[in-house]
Structures are given as structure tokens and as C-alpha cells.
PDB file of C-alpha atoms in Angstrom:
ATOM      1  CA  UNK L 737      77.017  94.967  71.342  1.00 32.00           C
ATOM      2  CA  UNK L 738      80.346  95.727  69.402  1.00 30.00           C
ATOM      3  CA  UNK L 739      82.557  98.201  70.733  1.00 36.00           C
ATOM      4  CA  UNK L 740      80.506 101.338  68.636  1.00 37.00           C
ATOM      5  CA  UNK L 741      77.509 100.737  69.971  1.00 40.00           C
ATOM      6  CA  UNK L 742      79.030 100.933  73.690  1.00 45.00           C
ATOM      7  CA  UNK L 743      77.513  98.863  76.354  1.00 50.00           C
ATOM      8  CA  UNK L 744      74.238  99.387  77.647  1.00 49.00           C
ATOM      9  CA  UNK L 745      73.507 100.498  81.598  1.00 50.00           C
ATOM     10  CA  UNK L 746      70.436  99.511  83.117  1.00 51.00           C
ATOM     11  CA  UNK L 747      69.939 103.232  83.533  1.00 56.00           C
ATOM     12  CA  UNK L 748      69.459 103.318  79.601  1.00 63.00           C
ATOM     13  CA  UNK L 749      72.891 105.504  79.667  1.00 74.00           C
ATOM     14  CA  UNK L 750      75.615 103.722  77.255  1.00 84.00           C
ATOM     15  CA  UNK L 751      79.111 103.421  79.031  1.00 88.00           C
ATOM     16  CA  UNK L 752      82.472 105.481  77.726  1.00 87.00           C
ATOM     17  CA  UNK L 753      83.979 103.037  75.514  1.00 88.00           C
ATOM     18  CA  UNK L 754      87.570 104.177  76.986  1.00 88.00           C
ATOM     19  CA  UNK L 755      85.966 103.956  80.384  1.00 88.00           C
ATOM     20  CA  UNK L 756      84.114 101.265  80.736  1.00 86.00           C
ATOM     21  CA  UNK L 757      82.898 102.571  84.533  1.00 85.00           C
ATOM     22  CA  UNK L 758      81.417 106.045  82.910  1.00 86.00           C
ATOM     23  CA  UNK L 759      77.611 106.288  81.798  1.00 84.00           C
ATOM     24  CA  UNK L 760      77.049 108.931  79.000  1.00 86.00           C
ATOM     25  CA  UNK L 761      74.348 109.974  77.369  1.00 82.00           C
ATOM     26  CA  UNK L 762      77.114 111.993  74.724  1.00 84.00           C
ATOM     27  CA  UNK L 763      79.074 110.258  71.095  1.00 83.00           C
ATOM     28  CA  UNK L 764      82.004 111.338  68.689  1.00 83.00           C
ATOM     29  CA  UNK L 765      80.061 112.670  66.256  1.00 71.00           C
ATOM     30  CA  UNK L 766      82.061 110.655  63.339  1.00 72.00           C
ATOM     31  CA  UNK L 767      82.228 107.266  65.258  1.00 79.00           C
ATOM     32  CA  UNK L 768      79.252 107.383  67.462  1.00 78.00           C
ATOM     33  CA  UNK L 769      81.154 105.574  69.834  1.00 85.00           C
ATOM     34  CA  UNK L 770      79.797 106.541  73.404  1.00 89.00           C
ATOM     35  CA  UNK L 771      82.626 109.359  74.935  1.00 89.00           C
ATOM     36  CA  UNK L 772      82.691 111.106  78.597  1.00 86.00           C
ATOM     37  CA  UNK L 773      83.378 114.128  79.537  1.00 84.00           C
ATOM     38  CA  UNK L 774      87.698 113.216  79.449  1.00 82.00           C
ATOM     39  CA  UNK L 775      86.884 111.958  76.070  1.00 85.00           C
ATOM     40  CA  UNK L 776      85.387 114.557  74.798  1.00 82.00           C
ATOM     41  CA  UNK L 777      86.880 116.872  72.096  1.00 81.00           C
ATOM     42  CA  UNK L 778      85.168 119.066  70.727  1.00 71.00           C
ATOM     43  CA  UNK L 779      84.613 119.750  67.109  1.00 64.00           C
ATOM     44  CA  UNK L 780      83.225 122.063  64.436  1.00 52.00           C
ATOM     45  CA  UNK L 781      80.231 120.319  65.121  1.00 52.00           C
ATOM     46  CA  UNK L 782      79.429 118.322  68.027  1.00 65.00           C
ATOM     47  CA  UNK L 783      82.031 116.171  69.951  1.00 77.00           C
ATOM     48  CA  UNK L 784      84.506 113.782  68.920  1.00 80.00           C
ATOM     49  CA  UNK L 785      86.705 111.012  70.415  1.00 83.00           C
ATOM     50  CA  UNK L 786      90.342 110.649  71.029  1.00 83.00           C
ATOM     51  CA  UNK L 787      90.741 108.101  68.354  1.00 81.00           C
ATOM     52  CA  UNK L 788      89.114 110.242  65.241  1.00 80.00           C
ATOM     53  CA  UNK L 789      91.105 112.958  65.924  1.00 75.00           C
ATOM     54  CA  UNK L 790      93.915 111.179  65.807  1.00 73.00           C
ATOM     55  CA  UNK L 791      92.810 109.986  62.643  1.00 67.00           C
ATOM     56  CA  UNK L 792      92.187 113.666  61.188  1.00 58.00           C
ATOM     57  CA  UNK L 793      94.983 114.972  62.367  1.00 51.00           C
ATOM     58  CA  UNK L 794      97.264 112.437  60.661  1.00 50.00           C
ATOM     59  CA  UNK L 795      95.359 113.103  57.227  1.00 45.00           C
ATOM     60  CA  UNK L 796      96.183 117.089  57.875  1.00 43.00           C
ATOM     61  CA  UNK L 797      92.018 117.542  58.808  1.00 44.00           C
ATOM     62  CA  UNK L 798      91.969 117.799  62.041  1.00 45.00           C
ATOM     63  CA  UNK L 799      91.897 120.557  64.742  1.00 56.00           C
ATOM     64  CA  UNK L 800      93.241 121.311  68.477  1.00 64.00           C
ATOM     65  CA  UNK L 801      91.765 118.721  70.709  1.00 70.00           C
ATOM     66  CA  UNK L 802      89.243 120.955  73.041  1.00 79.00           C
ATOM     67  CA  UNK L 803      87.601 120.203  76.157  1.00 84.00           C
ATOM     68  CA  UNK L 804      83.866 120.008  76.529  1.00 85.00           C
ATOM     69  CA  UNK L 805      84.213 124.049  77.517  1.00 90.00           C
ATOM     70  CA  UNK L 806      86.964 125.008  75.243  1.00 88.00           C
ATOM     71  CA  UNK L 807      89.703 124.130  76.799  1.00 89.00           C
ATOM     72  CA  UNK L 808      92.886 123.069  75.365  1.00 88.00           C
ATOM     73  CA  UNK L 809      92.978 118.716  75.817  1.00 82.00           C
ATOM     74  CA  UNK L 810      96.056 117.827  78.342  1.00 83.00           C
ATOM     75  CA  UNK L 811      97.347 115.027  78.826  1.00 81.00           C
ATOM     76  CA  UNK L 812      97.690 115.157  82.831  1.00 89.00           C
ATOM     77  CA  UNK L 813      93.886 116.345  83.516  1.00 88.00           C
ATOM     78  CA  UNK L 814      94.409 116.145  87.633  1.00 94.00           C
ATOM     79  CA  UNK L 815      97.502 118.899  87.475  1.00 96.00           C
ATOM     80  CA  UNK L 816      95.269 121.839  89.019  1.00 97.00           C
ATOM     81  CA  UNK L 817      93.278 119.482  91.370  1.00 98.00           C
ATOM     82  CA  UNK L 818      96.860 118.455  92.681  1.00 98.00           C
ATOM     83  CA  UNK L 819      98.574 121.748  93.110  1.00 98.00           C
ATOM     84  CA  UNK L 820      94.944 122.975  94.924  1.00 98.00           C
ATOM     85  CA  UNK L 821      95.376 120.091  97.064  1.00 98.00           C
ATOM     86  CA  UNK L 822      98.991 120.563  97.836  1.00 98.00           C
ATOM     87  CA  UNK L 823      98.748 123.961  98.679  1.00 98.00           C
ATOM     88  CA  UNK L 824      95.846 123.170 101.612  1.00 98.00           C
ATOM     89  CA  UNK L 825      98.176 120.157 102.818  1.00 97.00           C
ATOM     90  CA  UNK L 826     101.261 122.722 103.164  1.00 97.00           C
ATOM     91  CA  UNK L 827      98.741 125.604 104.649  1.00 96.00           C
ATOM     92  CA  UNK L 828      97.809 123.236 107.440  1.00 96.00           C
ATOM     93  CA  UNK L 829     100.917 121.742 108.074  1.00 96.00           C
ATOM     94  CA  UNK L 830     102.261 125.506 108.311  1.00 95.00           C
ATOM     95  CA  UNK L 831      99.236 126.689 110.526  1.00 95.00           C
ATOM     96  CA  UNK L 832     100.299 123.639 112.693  1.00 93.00           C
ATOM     97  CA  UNK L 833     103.581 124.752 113.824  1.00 91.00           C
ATOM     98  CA  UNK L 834     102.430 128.471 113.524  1.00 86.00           C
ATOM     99  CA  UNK L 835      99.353 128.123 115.572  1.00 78.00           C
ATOM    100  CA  UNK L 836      96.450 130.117 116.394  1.00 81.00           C
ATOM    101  CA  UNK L 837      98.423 133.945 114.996  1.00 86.00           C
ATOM    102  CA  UNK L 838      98.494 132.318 111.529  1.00 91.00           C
ATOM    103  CA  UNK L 839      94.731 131.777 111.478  1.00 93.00           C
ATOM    104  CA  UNK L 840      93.716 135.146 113.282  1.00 91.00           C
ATOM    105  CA  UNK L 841      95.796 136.755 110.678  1.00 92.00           C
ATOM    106  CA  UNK L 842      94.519 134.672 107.192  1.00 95.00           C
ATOM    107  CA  UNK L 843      91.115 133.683 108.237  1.00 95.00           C
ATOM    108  CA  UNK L 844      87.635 135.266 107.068  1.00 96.00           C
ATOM    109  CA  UNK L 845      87.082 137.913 109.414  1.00 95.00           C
ATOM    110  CA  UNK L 846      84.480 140.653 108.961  1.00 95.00           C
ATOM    111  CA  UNK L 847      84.960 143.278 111.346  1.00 92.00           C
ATOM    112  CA  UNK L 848      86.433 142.501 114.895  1.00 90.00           C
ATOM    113  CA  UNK L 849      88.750 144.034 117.603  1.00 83.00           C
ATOM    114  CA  UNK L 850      91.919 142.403 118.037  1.00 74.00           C
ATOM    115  CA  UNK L 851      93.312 143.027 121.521  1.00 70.00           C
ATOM    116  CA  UNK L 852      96.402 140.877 120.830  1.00 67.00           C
ATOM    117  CA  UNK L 853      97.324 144.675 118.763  1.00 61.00           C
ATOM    118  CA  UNK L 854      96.621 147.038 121.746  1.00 58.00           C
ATOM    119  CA  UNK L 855      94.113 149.908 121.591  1.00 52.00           C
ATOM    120  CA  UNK L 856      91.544 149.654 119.757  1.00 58.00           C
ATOM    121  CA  UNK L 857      93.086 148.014 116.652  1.00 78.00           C
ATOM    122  CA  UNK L 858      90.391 146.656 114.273  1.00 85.00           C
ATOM    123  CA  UNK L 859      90.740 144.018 112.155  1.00 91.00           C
ATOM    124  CA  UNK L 860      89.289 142.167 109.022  1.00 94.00           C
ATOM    125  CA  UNK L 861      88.325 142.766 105.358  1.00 96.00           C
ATOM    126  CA  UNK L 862      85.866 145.691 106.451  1.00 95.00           C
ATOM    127  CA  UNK L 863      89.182 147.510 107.491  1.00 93.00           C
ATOM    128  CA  UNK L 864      91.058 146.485 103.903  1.00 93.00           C
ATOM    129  CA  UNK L 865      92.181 143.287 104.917  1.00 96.00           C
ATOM    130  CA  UNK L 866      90.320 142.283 101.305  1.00 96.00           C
ATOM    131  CA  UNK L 867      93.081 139.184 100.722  1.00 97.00           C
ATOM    132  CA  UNK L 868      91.061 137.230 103.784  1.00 97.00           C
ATOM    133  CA  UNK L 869      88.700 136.168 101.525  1.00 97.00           C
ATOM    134  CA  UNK L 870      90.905 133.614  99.534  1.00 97.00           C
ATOM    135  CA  UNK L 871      93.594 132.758 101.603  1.00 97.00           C
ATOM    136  CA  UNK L 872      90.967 131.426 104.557  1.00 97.00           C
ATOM    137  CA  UNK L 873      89.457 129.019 101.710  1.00 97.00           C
ATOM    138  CA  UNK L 874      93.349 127.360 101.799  1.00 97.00           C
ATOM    139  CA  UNK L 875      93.571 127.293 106.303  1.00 96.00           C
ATOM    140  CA  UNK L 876      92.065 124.304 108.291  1.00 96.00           C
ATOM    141  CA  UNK L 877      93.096 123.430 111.838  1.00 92.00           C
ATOM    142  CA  UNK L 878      91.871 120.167 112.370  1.00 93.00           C
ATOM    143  CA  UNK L 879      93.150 116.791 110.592  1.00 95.00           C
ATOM    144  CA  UNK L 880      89.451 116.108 109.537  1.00 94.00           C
ATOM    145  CA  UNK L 881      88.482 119.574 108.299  1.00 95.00           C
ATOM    146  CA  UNK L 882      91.233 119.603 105.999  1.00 96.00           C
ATOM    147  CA  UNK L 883      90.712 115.789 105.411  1.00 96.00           C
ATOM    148  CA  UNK L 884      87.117 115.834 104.390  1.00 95.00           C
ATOM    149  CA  UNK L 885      87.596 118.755 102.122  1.00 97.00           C
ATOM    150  CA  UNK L 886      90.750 117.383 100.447  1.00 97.00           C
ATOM    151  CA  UNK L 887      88.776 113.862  99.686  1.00 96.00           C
ATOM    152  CA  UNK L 888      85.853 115.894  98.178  1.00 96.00           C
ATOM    153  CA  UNK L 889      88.193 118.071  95.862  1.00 97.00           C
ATOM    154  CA  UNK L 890      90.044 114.403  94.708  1.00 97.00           C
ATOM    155  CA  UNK L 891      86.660 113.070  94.003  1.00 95.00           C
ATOM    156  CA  UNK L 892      85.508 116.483  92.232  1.00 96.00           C
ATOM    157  CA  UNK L 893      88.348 117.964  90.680  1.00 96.00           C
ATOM    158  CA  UNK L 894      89.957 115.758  88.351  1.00 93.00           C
ATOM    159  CA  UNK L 895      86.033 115.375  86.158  1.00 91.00           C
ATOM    160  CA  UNK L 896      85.655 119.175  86.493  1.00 95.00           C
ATOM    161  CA  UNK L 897      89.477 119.490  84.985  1.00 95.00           C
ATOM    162  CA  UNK L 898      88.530 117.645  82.298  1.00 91.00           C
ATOM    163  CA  UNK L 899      85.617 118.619  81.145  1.00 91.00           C
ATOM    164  CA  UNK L 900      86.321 122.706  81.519  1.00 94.00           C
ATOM    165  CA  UNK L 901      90.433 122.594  81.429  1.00 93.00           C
ATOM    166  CA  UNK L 902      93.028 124.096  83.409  1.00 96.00           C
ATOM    167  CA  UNK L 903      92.141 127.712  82.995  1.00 96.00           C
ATOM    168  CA  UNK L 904      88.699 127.400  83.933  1.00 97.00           C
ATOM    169  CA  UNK L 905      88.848 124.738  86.313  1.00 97.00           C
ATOM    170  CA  UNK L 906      90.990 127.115  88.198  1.00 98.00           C
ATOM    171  CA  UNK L 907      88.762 130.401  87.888  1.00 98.00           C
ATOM    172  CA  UNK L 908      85.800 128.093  89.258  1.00 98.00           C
ATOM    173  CA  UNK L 909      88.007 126.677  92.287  1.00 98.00           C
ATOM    174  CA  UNK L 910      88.416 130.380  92.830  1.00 98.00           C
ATOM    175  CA  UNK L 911      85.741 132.521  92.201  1.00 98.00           C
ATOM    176  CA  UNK L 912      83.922 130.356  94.209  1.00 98.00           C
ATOM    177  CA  UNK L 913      86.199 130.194  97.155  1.00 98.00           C
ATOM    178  CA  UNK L 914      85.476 134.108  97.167  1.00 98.00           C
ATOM    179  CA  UNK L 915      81.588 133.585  96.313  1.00 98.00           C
ATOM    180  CA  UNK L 916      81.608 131.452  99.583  1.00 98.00           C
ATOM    181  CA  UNK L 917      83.737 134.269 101.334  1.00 98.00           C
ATOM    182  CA  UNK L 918      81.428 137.624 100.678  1.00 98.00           C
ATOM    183  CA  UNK L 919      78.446 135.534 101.774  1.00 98.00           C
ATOM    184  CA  UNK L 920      79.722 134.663 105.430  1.00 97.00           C
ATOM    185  CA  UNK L 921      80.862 138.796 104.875  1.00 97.00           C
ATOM    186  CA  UNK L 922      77.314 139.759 103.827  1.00 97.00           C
ATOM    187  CA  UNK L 923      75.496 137.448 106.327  1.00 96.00           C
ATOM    188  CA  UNK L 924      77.476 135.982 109.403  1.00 95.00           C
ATOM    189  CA  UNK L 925      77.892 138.001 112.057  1.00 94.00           C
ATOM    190  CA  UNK L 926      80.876 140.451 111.571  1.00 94.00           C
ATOM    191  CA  UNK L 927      83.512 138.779 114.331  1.00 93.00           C
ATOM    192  CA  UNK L 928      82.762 135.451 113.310  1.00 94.00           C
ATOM    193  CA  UNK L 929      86.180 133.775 112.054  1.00 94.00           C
ATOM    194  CA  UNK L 930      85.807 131.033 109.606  1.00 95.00           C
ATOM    195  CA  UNK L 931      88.402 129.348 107.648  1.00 96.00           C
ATOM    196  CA  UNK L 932      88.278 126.244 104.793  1.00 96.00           C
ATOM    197  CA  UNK L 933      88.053 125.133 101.487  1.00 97.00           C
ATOM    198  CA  UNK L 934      84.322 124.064 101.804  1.00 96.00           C
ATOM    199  CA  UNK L 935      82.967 127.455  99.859  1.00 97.00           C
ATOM    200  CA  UNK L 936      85.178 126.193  96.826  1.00 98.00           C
ATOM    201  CA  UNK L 937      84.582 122.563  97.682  1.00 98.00           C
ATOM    202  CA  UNK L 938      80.666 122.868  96.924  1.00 98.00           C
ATOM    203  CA  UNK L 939      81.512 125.134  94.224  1.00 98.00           C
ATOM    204  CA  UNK L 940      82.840 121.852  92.825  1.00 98.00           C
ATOM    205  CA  UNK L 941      79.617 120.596  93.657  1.00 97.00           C
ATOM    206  CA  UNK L 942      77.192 123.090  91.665  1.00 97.00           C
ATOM    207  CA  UNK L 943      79.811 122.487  88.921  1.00 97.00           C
ATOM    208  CA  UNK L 944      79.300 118.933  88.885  1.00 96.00           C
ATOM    209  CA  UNK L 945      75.486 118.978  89.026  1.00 96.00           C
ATOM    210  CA  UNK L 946      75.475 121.235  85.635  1.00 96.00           C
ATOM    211  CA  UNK L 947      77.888 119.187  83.920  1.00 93.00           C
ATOM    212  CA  UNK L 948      76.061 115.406  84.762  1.00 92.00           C
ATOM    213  CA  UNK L 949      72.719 117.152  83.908  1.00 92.00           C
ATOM    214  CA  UNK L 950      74.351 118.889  80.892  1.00 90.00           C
ATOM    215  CA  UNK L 951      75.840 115.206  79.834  1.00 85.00           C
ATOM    216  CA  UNK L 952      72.545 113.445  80.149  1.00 85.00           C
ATOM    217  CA  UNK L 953      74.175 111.663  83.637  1.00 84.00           C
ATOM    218  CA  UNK L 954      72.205 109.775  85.840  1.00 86.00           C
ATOM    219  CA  UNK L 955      71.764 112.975  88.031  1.00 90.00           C
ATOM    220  CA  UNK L 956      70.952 110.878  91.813  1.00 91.00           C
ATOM    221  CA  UNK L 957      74.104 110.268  92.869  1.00 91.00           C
ATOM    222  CA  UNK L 958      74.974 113.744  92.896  1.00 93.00           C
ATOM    223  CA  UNK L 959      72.150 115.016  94.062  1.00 94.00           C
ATOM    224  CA  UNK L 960      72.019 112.156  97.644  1.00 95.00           C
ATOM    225  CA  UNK L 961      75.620 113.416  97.960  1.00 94.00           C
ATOM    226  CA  UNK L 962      74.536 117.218  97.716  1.00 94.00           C
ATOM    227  CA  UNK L 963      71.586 116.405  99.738  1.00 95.00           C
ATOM    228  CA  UNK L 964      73.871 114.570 102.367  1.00 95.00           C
ATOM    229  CA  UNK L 965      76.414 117.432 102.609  1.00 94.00           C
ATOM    230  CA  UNK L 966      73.769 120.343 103.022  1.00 95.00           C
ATOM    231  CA  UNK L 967      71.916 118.003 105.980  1.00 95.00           C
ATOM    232  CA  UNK L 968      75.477 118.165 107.533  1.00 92.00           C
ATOM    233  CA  UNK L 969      76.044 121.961 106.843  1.00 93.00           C
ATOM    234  CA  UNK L 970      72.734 122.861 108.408  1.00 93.00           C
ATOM    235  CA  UNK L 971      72.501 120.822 111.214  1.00 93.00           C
ATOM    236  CA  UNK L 972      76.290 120.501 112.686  1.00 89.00           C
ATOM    237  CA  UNK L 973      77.287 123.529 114.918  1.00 86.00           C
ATOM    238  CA  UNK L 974      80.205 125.529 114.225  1.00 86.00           C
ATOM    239  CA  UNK L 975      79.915 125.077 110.110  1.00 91.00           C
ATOM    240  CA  UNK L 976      79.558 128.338 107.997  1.00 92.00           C
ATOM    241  CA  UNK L 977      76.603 127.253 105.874  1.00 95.00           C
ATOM    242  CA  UNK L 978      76.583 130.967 104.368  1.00 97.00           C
ATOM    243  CA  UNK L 979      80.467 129.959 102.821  1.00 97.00           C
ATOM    244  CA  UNK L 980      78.489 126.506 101.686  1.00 97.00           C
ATOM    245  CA  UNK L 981      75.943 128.533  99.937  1.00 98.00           C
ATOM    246  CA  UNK L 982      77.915 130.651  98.598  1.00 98.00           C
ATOM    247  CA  UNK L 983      80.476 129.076  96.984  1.00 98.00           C
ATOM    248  CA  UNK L 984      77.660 125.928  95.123  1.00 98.00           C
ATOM    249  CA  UNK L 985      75.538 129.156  93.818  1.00 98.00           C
ATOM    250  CA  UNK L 986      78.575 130.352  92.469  1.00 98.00           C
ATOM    251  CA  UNK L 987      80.057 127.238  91.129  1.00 98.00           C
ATOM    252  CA  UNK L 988      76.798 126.542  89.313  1.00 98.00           C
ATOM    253  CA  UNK L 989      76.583 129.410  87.804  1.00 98.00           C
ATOM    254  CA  UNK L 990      79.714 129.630  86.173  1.00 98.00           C
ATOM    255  CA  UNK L 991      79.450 125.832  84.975  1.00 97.00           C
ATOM    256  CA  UNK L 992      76.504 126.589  83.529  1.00 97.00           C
ATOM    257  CA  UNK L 993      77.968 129.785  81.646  1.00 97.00           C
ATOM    258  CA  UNK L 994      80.952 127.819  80.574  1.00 96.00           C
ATOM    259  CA  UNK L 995      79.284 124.248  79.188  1.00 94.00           C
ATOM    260  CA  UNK L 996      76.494 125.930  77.465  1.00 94.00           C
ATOM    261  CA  UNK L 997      77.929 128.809  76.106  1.00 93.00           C
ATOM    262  CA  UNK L 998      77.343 128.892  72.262  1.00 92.00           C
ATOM    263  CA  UNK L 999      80.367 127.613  70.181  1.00 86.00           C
ATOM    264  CA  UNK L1000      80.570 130.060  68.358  1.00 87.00           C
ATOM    265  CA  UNK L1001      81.142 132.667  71.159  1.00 93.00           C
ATOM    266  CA  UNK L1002      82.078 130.569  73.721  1.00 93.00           C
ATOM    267  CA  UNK L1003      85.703 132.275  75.440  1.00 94.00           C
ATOM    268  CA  UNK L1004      83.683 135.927  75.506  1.00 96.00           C
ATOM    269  CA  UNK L1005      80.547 134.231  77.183  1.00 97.00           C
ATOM    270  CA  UNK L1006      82.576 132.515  79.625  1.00 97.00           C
ATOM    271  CA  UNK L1007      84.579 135.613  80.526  1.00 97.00           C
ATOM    272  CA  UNK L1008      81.492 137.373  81.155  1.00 98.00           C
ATOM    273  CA  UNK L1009      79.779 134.189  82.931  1.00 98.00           C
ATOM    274  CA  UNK L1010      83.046 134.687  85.641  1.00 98.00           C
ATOM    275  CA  UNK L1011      83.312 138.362  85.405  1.00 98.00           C
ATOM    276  CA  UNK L1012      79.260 138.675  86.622  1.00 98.00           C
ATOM    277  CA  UNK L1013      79.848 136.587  88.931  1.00 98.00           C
ATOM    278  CA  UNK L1014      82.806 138.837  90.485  1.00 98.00           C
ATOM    279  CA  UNK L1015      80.853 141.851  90.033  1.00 98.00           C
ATOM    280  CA  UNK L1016      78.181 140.924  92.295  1.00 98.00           C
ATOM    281  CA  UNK L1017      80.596 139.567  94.914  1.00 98.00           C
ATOM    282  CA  UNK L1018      82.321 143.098  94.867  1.00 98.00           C
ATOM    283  CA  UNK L1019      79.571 144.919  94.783  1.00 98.00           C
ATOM    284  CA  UNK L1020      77.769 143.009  98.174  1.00 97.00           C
ATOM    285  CA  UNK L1021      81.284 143.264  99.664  1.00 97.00           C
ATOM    286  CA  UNK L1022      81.561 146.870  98.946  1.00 97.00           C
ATOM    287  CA  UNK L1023      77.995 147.362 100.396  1.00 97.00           C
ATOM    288  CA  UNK L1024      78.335 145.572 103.390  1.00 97.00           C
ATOM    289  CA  UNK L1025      81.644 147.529 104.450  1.00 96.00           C
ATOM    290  CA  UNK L1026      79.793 150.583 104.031  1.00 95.00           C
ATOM    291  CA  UNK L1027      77.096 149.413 106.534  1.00 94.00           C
ATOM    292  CA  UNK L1028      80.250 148.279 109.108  1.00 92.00           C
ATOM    293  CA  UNK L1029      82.670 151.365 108.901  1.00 88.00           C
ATOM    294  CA  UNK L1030      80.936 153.876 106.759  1.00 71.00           C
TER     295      UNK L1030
END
């Protein structure tokens, strides 16, 4: 097939004919060239590639390169994922030589006594310690914890980047680091301290699933690598599924509100898509205090 045309996959998906390792099921819409999500830029109508607006631009026609979501086209697309990961690495090396006070005082905590205070000191986002519920999603303790969650963001993150941008790459790392937060708030046991990135983490994974199924992807590989994570999360001990849960209902939510908004309104639907999503974490939060202190 010539270079155009793009390669066919025995999965019927052509290839990315700047990556030859990426099936598609998406082309520039001038070309027809076969373009992933990296690729992508969008257009007044549809998507094109790299090369065509290079082309339009030079004959005054063209546009600023978008991502799939809006998103203004970089040229580094793993920046966020990098500074995300960075922070975690410098988090545990800090909890390290801090020890245990570190995570008693940054971890998810609901409601517990802390007799390390005297009295009857209470602690935990129930008593306004609300900031628990992002900085636990950057604290890990053990080499692997931190380990396994930093090799799912590398293999996540940088697509994700792409595909949304900077902007709203980083509200999903976020919003669902907090959607995986108020669930262990709403539904683990009130002195239970939990701590990790695994809320955002399969955030990243909902995200992913609603991108590959909004690009036509082959959707199995994410899906046995969902299915393989959730096995783990529901039958290792110790694991805060309701921080798992939390954080891939979230995440696919907001990928969904941010690839298939309309173009036309796209920024104000995605604002919303994020800003629901807050609401009804605040709003379960705010509930579930009331049933603790009020």
C-alpha cells in the first residue's frame, strides 16, 4: 500500500503513518493518511495531520494546531506526565527520611483520634483537614507502591497528554485523584489511612478506555489490563478499592465530556464535564462530614 493508504493490521485498523506501531481507525481529513491520537489536529472539520498543516499554514490557510480535545499541539507531549511523576518520586523520597509523622499528617484520613496530639485531638478531613484528599494521591511508603503506580502513569500519561493537552490532562490527573479520595471518605471506614496515586492512576485508565473506544482502537488490550488491575484491587488485602473506583468513574467521565464534546462548544462543555464532576465530590464530602461531626 503507498504511504496514504497506511498499512493494514490484521485487526482491520490501519497503522499511524508517523507511527508505524499505532492502529487507528481516524485520517487527516485532506490527506486521508491514517493519524493517532499525537497526530491529530484538529480542524474546522474533522482532523488533520502534522504535515497539511504545515502546508496551510505556509500558504497563510491554516489554523492553531489543536489536540483531539482542544488543546493547544506541544511539542514536548510527556511535560505534565513528567512533573506528576517527579513530584511522587520527591514525596516518597521525603516521606522516607521523614517517616511515619509525614504520612499521619498528608494521608487520607476520615475521622480518627490522634493520641500522638494529647487529649482528645481529632484528626482528618471531617475536622477541616480538606487538603488530605490530594496530597495522599502524591505519598507512598513502599518502593513498589510508588513503583507500580509510577510505571502505570509512564504508560498512561504521555497518550492521554496528547490527545486532551496539558490543561486537561492535568484537571483529569486531578479531579480524579480527589474522585478516588471522597469515595474511600464516603465509604471506608472513617480511621482508615490510605495514601497513593492509584485513584488518579485508574483515572488514567477510564480515560484511556474512552479515548481507544472513541478512536475506533482495538479496545482488548485495555480492557485485560483493566480487568487485571481490578482482580488485584479486589482480591489483595490492604488496597483501597473505593480510591480505585473512584478515581476510573471519574476519569471516564470527564474523557468522555472532553473527546466528545461538540466542536462547536467544546471549552464550555468541558468546563462543565469537570465542574459536575467536582460538584458531586463536594457535595458527598460535605454529606458525609455531616453524618461524622454534625
Amino acid at each position: 500500500m503507498t504511504e496514504q493508504q497506511g498499512q493494514q493490521q490484521p485487526s482491520g485498523l490501519a497503522v499511524c503513518y508517523r507511527h508505524q506501531d499505532r492502529e487507528t481507525g481516524i485520517r487527516c481529513t485532506r490527506c486521508e493518511r491514517p493519524i493517532c491520537p499525537e497526530c491529530m489536529i484538529s480542524a474546522s472539520v474533522g482532523y488533520q495531520c502534522p504535515a497539511c498543516v504545515r502546508g496551510a499554514s505556509a500558504a497563510g490557510r491554516g489554523s492553531a494546531p489543536r489536540t483531539l480535545a482542544g488543546g493547544p499541539l506541544v511539542a514536548d507531549t510527556r511535560l505534565v506526565t513528567k512533573i506528576i511523576l517527579a513530584l511522587n518520586v520527591a514525596v516518597f523520597i521525603a516521606v522516607l527520611s521523614a517517616g511515619d509523622r509525614l504520612v499521619t499528617d498528608l494521608g487520607m484520613l476520615g475521622h480518627a483520634w490522634d493520641p500522638s496530639r494529647g487529649g482528645w485531638d481529632f484528626i482528618g478531613v471531617a475536622d477541616g483537614e480538606w487538603y488530605r484528599m490530594l496530597t495522599s494521591a502524591f505519598l507512598h511508603q513502599e518502593i513498589w507502591h510508588v513503583g507500580f503506580n509510577m510505571l502505570g502513569l509512564w504508560f498512561l500519561g504521555p497518550q492521554l497528554e496528547a490527545a486532551l493537552g496539558r490543561l486537561r490532562f492535568t484537571a483529569l490527573y486531578l479531579i480524579s485523584a480527589l474522585a478516588g479520595s471522597a469515595l474511600s471518605y464516603v465509604l471506608a471506614a472513617p480511621n482508615q489511612l490510605s495514601l497513593g496515586a492509584s485513584g488518579a492512576i485508574f483515572g488514567l485508565f477510564g480515560a484511556t478506555a474512552v479515548l481507544m473506544r472513541r478512536m475506533n482502537y482495538d479496545m482488548r488490550p485495555i480492557g485485560i489490563l483493566l480487568a487485571i488491575n481490578l482482580l488485584i484491587t479486589f482480591t489483595w488485602s490492604g488496597i483501597a478499592w473505593q480510591a480505585h473506583i473512584g478515581g476510573l468513574v471519574a476519569g471516564a467521565a470527564i474523557a468522555y465530556g472532553m473527546v466528545h464534546a461538540p466542536r462547536a462548544r467544546r471549552t464550555p462543555v468541558q468546563v462543565l464535564t469537570c465542574a459536575a464532576v467536582l460538584a458531586v465530590i463536594v457535595i458527598a464530602c460535605v454529606v458525609r462530614t455531616q453524618q461524622l461531626v454534625g
